[in-house]
Amino acid sequence: MSDDGTAADGGSASREGRLPGIVTRDGDRYVRVTRGLELPPRRAALGLLGVILFVAVPDLATLSPLLQLQVVHQGALFGLAAVGLNLLLRHTRLVSFGHAAFFGTGAYAAAILATHFDVTSMLLLLAGATLFGTLMAGVVGYLSLRHTGLYFSLLTLAFGQLLYAVVIGQGYFGSSDGLSVRPGEANQALLFGVEFGSEAYSVIVYYLTVLVVVVGLLVMWRVINSPFGNALDAIGQNRTRARFIGIPVRRYVFAAFVLSGVYGGLAGGMYGLVQQHVRPESTLYFLRSGDILFMAILGGFQTLVGPLVGGIVLVFLQDVGRDVTSYFDALTGVVLVALVFGFPRGIVGSLKRGSPFRERLGRLAADPSLAGTWLRGAGDAAVAAAYRAGENLRILLFGVN
Amino acid sequence: MTQDTPTDEDGGMNRRTMLAATGGTAVAAALAGCSTLLGDSGTQAQADDTDVPDEPIQAGLQTFTEGAAAVLGLQAQYGAELAVQRINDAGGIAGREMQLETVHEADAHIENYTQFVDEGKEVTFGPISSGGHAALAPEVESQGVVNVSTDGTVTTLYEETVDNPTYSFRFQNYDVMECVTAAREAVSRIGAENIDTIAGINPNYAFGQDEWKFFELAMNKLVDGGVESVYEGFPDLGATDMSTHITEINNVEPDVTFSSQWGGDVTTMMNQAAANDMFDNTQLVGTVLYSAVDELERDVVEAAEAVSGSRNWYWDFPNRSRWAPNGDTFSDAREEWDIVPTAHFMSGYGAVTAWATATAKLVDVIGGWPSQDQIARSLEGHGFYTPAGYHVMGTGHQGKSNAFSGRMEWSEDVGAAVLSDVNAYAPQEVSPPEGTTAEEWVNSW
């Protein structure tokens, strides 16, 4: 759903499908974005709307102080890291609790290049961030992927915290005060050597992010719809069988891990450019890893754009939450509980065609009296649950029913 | 220390001298803590020819409103609220009321500031966090709405991070001042000849490491022949167990143990130190131990006899029966929030006062409402009064005022720890001259 929405060239025939446009297959029309990515018109329109909204954020943000460009921007970047994490989560079924390590490595790589080496070019800073994020993923992946399941998760968590501890303890990394990303004479990173004012800077960096995110999603789409992606799915479903049919399991999982590190490092580098100051708590602490994981689940980890949406929604929630209640941390907790019980497929997953939520909405629209039935059902269930709880309590207290 | 209301109805000052001394505006007098002097005629008449907007002044404050750091953060918030209250009671600045919105600073210093600017705030205050302030100050410079920080007292802020600030100011004395104060206190109370060994228990982050570095540096300069550092402990922020550090101090028995811990960490450390008789083996000297005043128990305070700094204000020095501004501020804080106000209360109060008095003066001078640039210019070198005394916002944007320190004792009257035998240090004694870095300065002694 992450198409660029390029102009249609008036229903070209399906054979000449090299360029984006409209193709016809079996009498149905599809919008073709790139090779193999053909969307039904409705989804293409939705995707286009998403991209337009994404691009229009700087203008929308001027309408209300509640919506801040910086907040959406941050959310999109954490979301991008979550898209990378999702490659592991959705396809290989590995849960990493240490993904902030790559995000943080990217952010710190940009900060160190800017602070200690005075690198002023945005693109160089991003390249450095991506490179170091990838290397870090290589090292951590090599050491963690010897294990699966819980042990793998705990190892990633441990490596993440190790990095955090190293950064906190070293003056070179600015310890807890962090490092700024304001190189050179202009006190900011430059794009093609051009210096911008403060507002222009944030908008320019935002559009760079839009570009990076759209390209990142397209690349991810290609990866998961390739034979490699299918092999990862097979590994996720049953490692032993996957090995049995000749898939080099360890190499493939390692490659997926490193690829997700690329996304983390790139997103972290962008984050450094946006914030212009990098601190360990916000980039490396294990709770940040939890956030990134939560974003993927919140948006719907069985979808491609879910983690991105989850990232934006979560950061937005946390920001607005601070203004409306002093219990803003509880807010995310409540959302998580509601999600697990009510919408296990996440935001995007619940809105997808064929999801239980969509199906229920459809039934309700067809017959509004269903609401009463459901409410009664819920009431009955609550009564039954209370009765069972009483019974259990009696057994606990008296040993007999 | 019984507290009587001052018999002198004006605490030894009269309206005319006070107004003259505080810069001539009612706001300045009110914020100096002399609202009692203003009486009914205290509201400031707006000159007819001044071109001042009618709507209230919107101001924003970011501080820690929850979590461990809220021990300091809430004090700063209450202080700022009291200052705003007094401004409005005095009729506002040039007739404009002030409204203060507070947000939790979390880790979102830049976002909070940007949102304040987007909402049209004319001035912002805060933050508490040093790292947050280092991230925020350059952003203030590029967005150009004046921010007067309450704390965020990292030494390198105006030496390296923003070495030529325009819109970013800091009211509270910064780190090097409290370290040098603590070193001078150790030497003057114990005697240089009695100090051979020192140790430190400091929080494990940039602030704690810096504070220890400067204390060590200063002690080596103040004691002939230098001192030996026999132990350096760095417990994490919010650590629940400090016994390893305490045991080690008991083993090496340093003449002075220095601690820059604050808030809940002070309570943890002092309780465990008292339980392990650490105070029999060493003299504890701290920078802001007193920030835990509302939590410390009597027996611990009495066992410790610790020396604590109190940054630029201690609520009972001068004694509040002889200095009405202290008496009023203390009772306001007690009545309204049920706290013993600490130095961080003054951080909030003073940050608002610095901006308000400079702006009020400027309105008088230019006969209209000043721009951000004009306010920033007039804050440089601006002098003003608070109950803490006289403050000067240096040309380098660092506020400087007397630094206070005393011995912690228990007071039955207050039902909490108090500082007795308080010493005040003039800014020149504990901070480098403009344009000199702290490290250069201490090394040059």
PDB file of N, CA, C and O in Angstrom, chain A residues 84-124:
ATOM      1  N   GLY A  84      11.479  -2.566  10.109  1.00  0.00           N
ATOM      2  CA  GLY A  84      12.630  -3.464  10.044  1.00  0.00           C
ATOM      3  C   GLY A  84      12.487  -4.619  11.016  1.00  0.00           C
ATOM      4  O   GLY A  84      12.695  -5.785  10.656  1.00  0.00           O
ATOM      5  N   LEU A  85      12.106  -4.294  12.244  1.00  0.00           N
ATOM      6  CA  LEU A  85      11.925  -5.322  13.267  1.00  0.00           C
ATOM      7  C   LEU A  85      10.872  -6.328  12.827  1.00  0.00           C
ATOM      8  O   LEU A  85      10.973  -7.529  13.076  1.00  0.00           O
ATOM      9  N   ASN A  86       9.868  -5.819  12.121  1.00  0.00           N
ATOM     10  CA  ASN A  86       8.749  -6.661  11.719  1.00  0.00           C
ATOM     11  C   ASN A  86       9.162  -7.759  10.747  1.00  0.00           C
ATOM     12  O   ASN A  86       8.505  -8.785  10.648  1.00  0.00           O
ATOM     13  N   LEU A  87      10.254  -7.540  10.039  1.00  0.00           N
ATOM     14  CA  LEU A  87      10.742  -8.576   9.137  1.00  0.00           C
ATOM     15  C   LEU A  87      11.025  -9.840   9.947  1.00  0.00           C
ATOM     16  O   LEU A  87      10.715 -10.959   9.525  1.00  0.00           O
ATOM     17  N   LEU A  88      11.616  -9.651  11.132  1.00  0.00           N
ATOM     18  CA  LEU A  88      11.898 -10.794  11.994  1.00  0.00           C
ATOM     19  C   LEU A  88      10.621 -11.322  12.621  1.00  0.00           C
ATOM     20  O   LEU A  88      10.367 -12.517  12.674  1.00  0.00           O
ATOM     21  N   LEU A  89       9.819 -10.388  13.124  1.00  0.00           N
ATOM     22  CA  LEU A  89       8.648 -10.757  13.925  1.00  0.00           C
ATOM     23  C   LEU A  89       7.628 -11.507  13.070  1.00  0.00           C
ATOM     24  O   LEU A  89       7.120 -12.563  13.452  1.00  0.00           O
ATOM     25  N   ARG A  90       7.347 -10.959  11.895  1.00  0.00           N
ATOM     26  CA  ARG A  90       6.258 -11.489  11.089  1.00  0.00           C
ATOM     27  C   ARG A  90       6.668 -12.749  10.331  1.00  0.00           C
ATOM     28  O   ARG A  90       5.866 -13.665  10.179  1.00  0.00           O
ATOM     29  N   HIS A  91       7.901 -12.777   9.880  1.00  0.00           N
ATOM     30  CA  HIS A  91       8.269 -13.859   8.980  1.00  0.00           C
ATOM     31  C   HIS A  91       9.068 -14.970   9.650  1.00  0.00           C
ATOM     32  O   HIS A  91       8.805 -16.135   9.416  1.00  0.00           O
ATOM     33  N   THR A  92      10.045 -14.588  10.489  1.00  0.00           N
ATOM     34  CA  THR A  92      10.826 -15.658  11.114  1.00  0.00           C
ATOM     35  C   THR A  92      10.321 -15.976  12.508  1.00  0.00           C
ATOM     36  O   THR A  92      10.846 -16.864  13.172  1.00  0.00           O
ATOM     37  N   ARG A  93       9.316 -15.205  12.985  1.00  0.00           N
ATOM     38  CA  ARG A  93       8.712 -15.420  14.308  1.00  0.00           C
ATOM     39  C   ARG A  93       9.736 -15.294  15.430  1.00  0.00           C
ATOM     40  O   ARG A  93       9.653 -15.987  16.436  1.00  0.00           O
ATOM     41  N   LEU A  94      10.718 -14.421  15.248  1.00  0.00           N
ATOM     42  CA  LEU A  94      11.673 -14.176  16.323  1.00  0.00           C
ATOM     43  C   LEU A  94      11.341 -12.836  16.969  1.00  0.00           C
ATOM     44  O   LEU A  94      11.127 -11.850  16.265  1.00  0.00           O
ATOM     45  N   VAL A  95      11.285 -12.805  18.295  1.00  0.00           N
ATOM     46  CA  VAL A  95      10.972 -11.562  18.993  1.00  0.00           C
ATOM     47  C   VAL A  95      12.265 -10.963  19.524  1.00  0.00           C
ATOM     48  O   VAL A  95      12.920 -11.540  20.378  1.00  0.00           O
ATOM     49  N   SER A  96      12.624  -9.791  18.998  1.00  0.00           N
ATOM     50  CA  SER A  96      13.844  -9.127  19.478  1.00  0.00           C
ATOM     51  C   SER A  96      13.485  -8.036  20.469  1.00  0.00           C
ATOM     52  O   SER A  96      12.653  -7.178  20.184  1.00  0.00           O
ATOM     53  N   PHE A  97      14.110  -8.082  21.636  1.00  0.00           N
ATOM     54  CA  PHE A  97      13.878  -7.040  22.646  1.00  0.00           C
ATOM     55  C   PHE A  97      14.999  -6.014  22.645  1.00  0.00           C
ATOM     56  O   PHE A  97      15.110  -5.218  23.563  1.00  0.00           O
ATOM     57  N   GLY A  98      15.840  -6.058  21.623  1.00  0.00           N
ATOM     58  CA  GLY A  98      17.001  -5.176  21.674  1.00  0.00           C
ATOM     59  C   GLY A  98      17.147  -4.324  20.437  1.00  0.00           C
ATOM     60  O   GLY A  98      18.245  -3.941  20.069  1.00  0.00           O
ATOM     61  N   HIS A  99      16.018  -4.038  19.776  1.00  0.00           N
ATOM     62  CA  HIS A  99      16.155  -3.347  18.512  1.00  0.00           C
ATOM     63  C   HIS A  99      16.545  -1.885  18.625  1.00  0.00           C
ATOM     64  O   HIS A  99      16.998  -1.286  17.666  1.00  0.00           O
ATOM     65  N   ALA A 100      16.390  -1.326  19.817  1.00  0.00           N
ATOM     66  CA  ALA A 100      16.849   0.050  20.013  1.00  0.00           C
ATOM     67  C   ALA A 100      18.357   0.131  19.810  1.00  0.00           C
ATOM     68  O   ALA A 100      18.879   1.187  19.478  1.00  0.00           O
ATOM     69  N   ALA A 101      19.057  -1.007  19.990  1.00  0.00           N
ATOM     70  CA  ALA A 101      20.509  -1.000  19.821  1.00  0.00           C
ATOM     71  C   ALA A 101      20.902  -0.481  18.445  1.00  0.00           C
ATOM     72  O   ALA A 101      21.843   0.310  18.316  1.00  0.00           O
ATOM     73  N   PHE A 102      20.184  -0.887  17.414  1.00  0.00           N
ATOM     74  CA  PHE A 102      20.551  -0.474  16.053  1.00  0.00           C
ATOM     75  C   PHE A 102      20.090   0.954  15.784  1.00  0.00           C
ATOM     76  O   PHE A 102      20.785   1.732  15.145  1.00  0.00           O
ATOM     77  N   PHE A 103      18.911   1.260  16.308  1.00  0.00           N
ATOM     78  CA  PHE A 103      18.417   2.629  16.201  1.00  0.00           C
ATOM     79  C   PHE A 103      19.406   3.570  16.883  1.00  0.00           C
ATOM     80  O   PHE A 103      19.832   4.580  16.322  1.00  0.00           O
ATOM     81  N   GLY A 104      19.787   3.205  18.100  1.00  0.00           N
ATOM     82  CA  GLY A 104      20.710   4.029  18.876  1.00  0.00           C
ATOM     83  C   GLY A 104      22.084   4.099  18.230  1.00  0.00           C
ATOM     84  O   GLY A 104      22.718   5.155  18.211  1.00  0.00           O
ATOM     85  N   THR A 105      22.543   2.964  17.686  1.00  0.00           N
ATOM     86  CA  THR A 105      23.847   2.975  17.027  1.00  0.00           C
ATOM     87  C   THR A 105      23.823   3.939  15.850  1.00  0.00           C
ATOM     88  O   THR A 105      24.762   4.723  15.660  1.00  0.00           O
ATOM     89  N   GLY A 106      22.742   3.916  15.081  1.00  0.00           N
ATOM     90  CA  GLY A 106      22.616   4.845  13.954  1.00  0.00           C
ATOM     91  C   GLY A 106      22.631   6.286  14.428  1.00  0.00           C
ATOM     92  O   GLY A 106      23.358   7.131  13.902  1.00  0.00           O
ATOM     93  N   ALA A 107      21.833   6.558  15.468  1.00  0.00           N
ATOM     94  CA  ALA A 107      21.733   7.927  15.984  1.00  0.00           C
ATOM     95  C   ALA A 107      23.093   8.385  16.509  1.00  0.00           C
ATOM     96  O   ALA A 107      23.528   9.513  16.237  1.00  0.00           O
ATOM     97  N   TYR A 108      23.766   7.504  17.251  1.00  0.00           N
ATOM     98  CA  TYR A 108      25.061   7.883  17.816  1.00  0.00           C
ATOM     99  C   TYR A 108      26.146   7.994  16.752  1.00  0.00           C
ATOM    100  O   TYR A 108      27.050   8.828  16.863  1.00  0.00           O
ATOM    101  N   ALA A 109      26.052   7.151  15.717  1.00  0.00           N
ATOM    102  CA  ALA A 109      27.037   7.254  14.641  1.00  0.00           C
ATOM    103  C   ALA A 109      26.940   8.646  14.016  1.00  0.00           C
ATOM    104  O   ALA A 109      27.963   9.316  13.798  1.00  0.00           O
ATOM    105  N   ALA A 110      25.720   9.094  13.754  1.00  0.00           N
ATOM    106  CA  ALA A 110      25.538  10.429  13.178  1.00  0.00           C
ATOM    107  C   ALA A 110      26.075  11.491  14.137  1.00  0.00           C
ATOM    108  O   ALA A 110      26.753  12.440  13.724  1.00  0.00           O
ATOM    109  N   ALA A 111      25.776  11.326  15.429  1.00  0.00           N
ATOM    110  CA  ALA A 111      26.186  12.327  16.414  1.00  0.00           C
ATOM    111  C   ALA A 111      27.704  12.380  16.551  1.00  0.00           C
ATOM    112  O   ALA A 111      28.294  13.460  16.648  1.00  0.00           O
ATOM    113  N   ILE A 112      28.354  11.202  16.535  1.00  0.00           N
ATOM    114  CA  ILE A 112      29.816  11.179  16.696  1.00  0.00           C
ATOM    115  C   ILE A 112      30.487  11.771  15.461  1.00  0.00           C
ATOM    116  O   ILE A 112      31.421  12.574  15.566  1.00  0.00           O
ATOM    117  N   LEU A 113      29.983  11.409  14.269  1.00  0.00           N
ATOM    118  CA  LEU A 113      30.555  11.972  13.048  1.00  0.00           C
ATOM    119  C   LEU A 113      30.398  13.489  13.039  1.00  0.00           C
ATOM    120  O   LEU A 113      31.293  14.213  12.624  1.00  0.00           O
ATOM    121  N   ALA A 114      29.248  13.968  13.530  1.00  0.00           N
ATOM    122  CA  ALA A 114      29.001  15.413  13.525  1.00  0.00           C
ATOM    123  C   ALA A 114      29.825  16.108  14.606  1.00  0.00           C
ATOM    124  O   ALA A 114      30.428  17.153  14.365  1.00  0.00           O
ATOM    125  N   THR A 115      29.876  15.531  15.800  1.00  0.00           N
ATOM    126  CA  THR A 115      30.534  16.207  16.921  1.00  0.00           C
ATOM    127  C   THR A 115      32.048  16.086  16.871  1.00  0.00           C
ATOM    128  O   THR A 115      32.764  17.072  17.012  1.00  0.00           O
ATOM    129  N   HIS A 116      32.531  14.866  16.682  1.00  0.00           N
ATOM    130  CA  HIS A 116      33.972  14.655  16.795  1.00  0.00           C
ATOM    131  C   HIS A 116      34.714  14.785  15.459  1.00  0.00           C
ATOM    132  O   HIS A 116      35.904  15.022  15.425  1.00  0.00           O
ATOM    133  N   PHE A 117      33.991  14.599  14.351  1.00  0.00           N
ATOM    134  CA  PHE A 117      34.668  14.656  13.058  1.00  0.00           C
ATOM    135  C   PHE A 117      34.148  15.777  12.159  1.00  0.00           C
ATOM    136  O   PHE A 117      34.587  15.933  11.031  1.00  0.00           O
ATOM    137  N   ASP A 118      33.186  16.524  12.687  1.00  0.00           N
ATOM    138  CA  ASP A 118      32.663  17.682  11.960  1.00  0.00           C
ATOM    139  C   ASP A 118      32.188  17.360  10.537  1.00  0.00           C
ATOM    140  O   ASP A 118      32.393  18.149   9.628  1.00  0.00           O
ATOM    141  N   VAL A 119      31.563  16.214  10.378  1.00  0.00           N
ATOM    142  CA  VAL A 119      30.988  15.876   9.076  1.00  0.00           C
ATOM    143  C   VAL A 119      29.690  16.673   8.922  1.00  0.00           C
ATOM    144  O   VAL A 119      28.792  16.573   9.759  1.00  0.00           O
ATOM    145  N   THR A 120      29.579  17.484   7.872  1.00  0.00           N
ATOM    146  CA  THR A 120      28.408  18.356   7.769  1.00  0.00           C
ATOM    147  C   THR A 120      27.350  17.827   6.805  1.00  0.00           C
ATOM    148  O   THR A 120      26.212  18.261   6.866  1.00  0.00           O
ATOM    149  N   SER A 121      27.722  16.903   5.921  1.00  0.00           N
ATOM    150  CA  SER A 121      26.762  16.470   4.909  1.00  0.00           C
ATOM    151  C   SER A 121      25.728  15.508   5.488  1.00  0.00           C
ATOM    152  O   SER A 121      26.070  14.481   6.068  1.00  0.00           O
ATOM    153  N   MET A 122      24.471  15.853   5.302  1.00  0.00           N
ATOM    154  CA  MET A 122      23.379  15.003   5.787  1.00  0.00           C
ATOM    155  C   MET A 122      23.508  13.589   5.230  1.00  0.00           C
ATOM    156  O   MET A 122      23.338  12.609   5.951  1.00  0.00           O
ATOM    157  N   LEU A 123      23.799  13.503   3.932  1.00  0.00           N
ATOM    158  CA  LEU A 123      23.812  12.197   3.283  1.00  0.00           C
ATOM    159  C   LEU A 123      24.962  11.344   3.816  1.00  0.00           C
ATOM    160  O   LEU A 123      24.811  10.142   4.025  1.00  0.00           O
ATOM    161  N   LEU A 124      26.107  11.991   4.089  1.00  0.00           N
ATOM    162  CA  LEU A 124      27.232  11.249   4.658  1.00  0.00           C
ATOM    163  C   LEU A 124      26.889  10.759   6.059  1.00  0.00           C
ATOM    164  O   LEU A 124      27.202   9.630   6.439  1.00  0.00           O
TER     165      LEU A 124
END
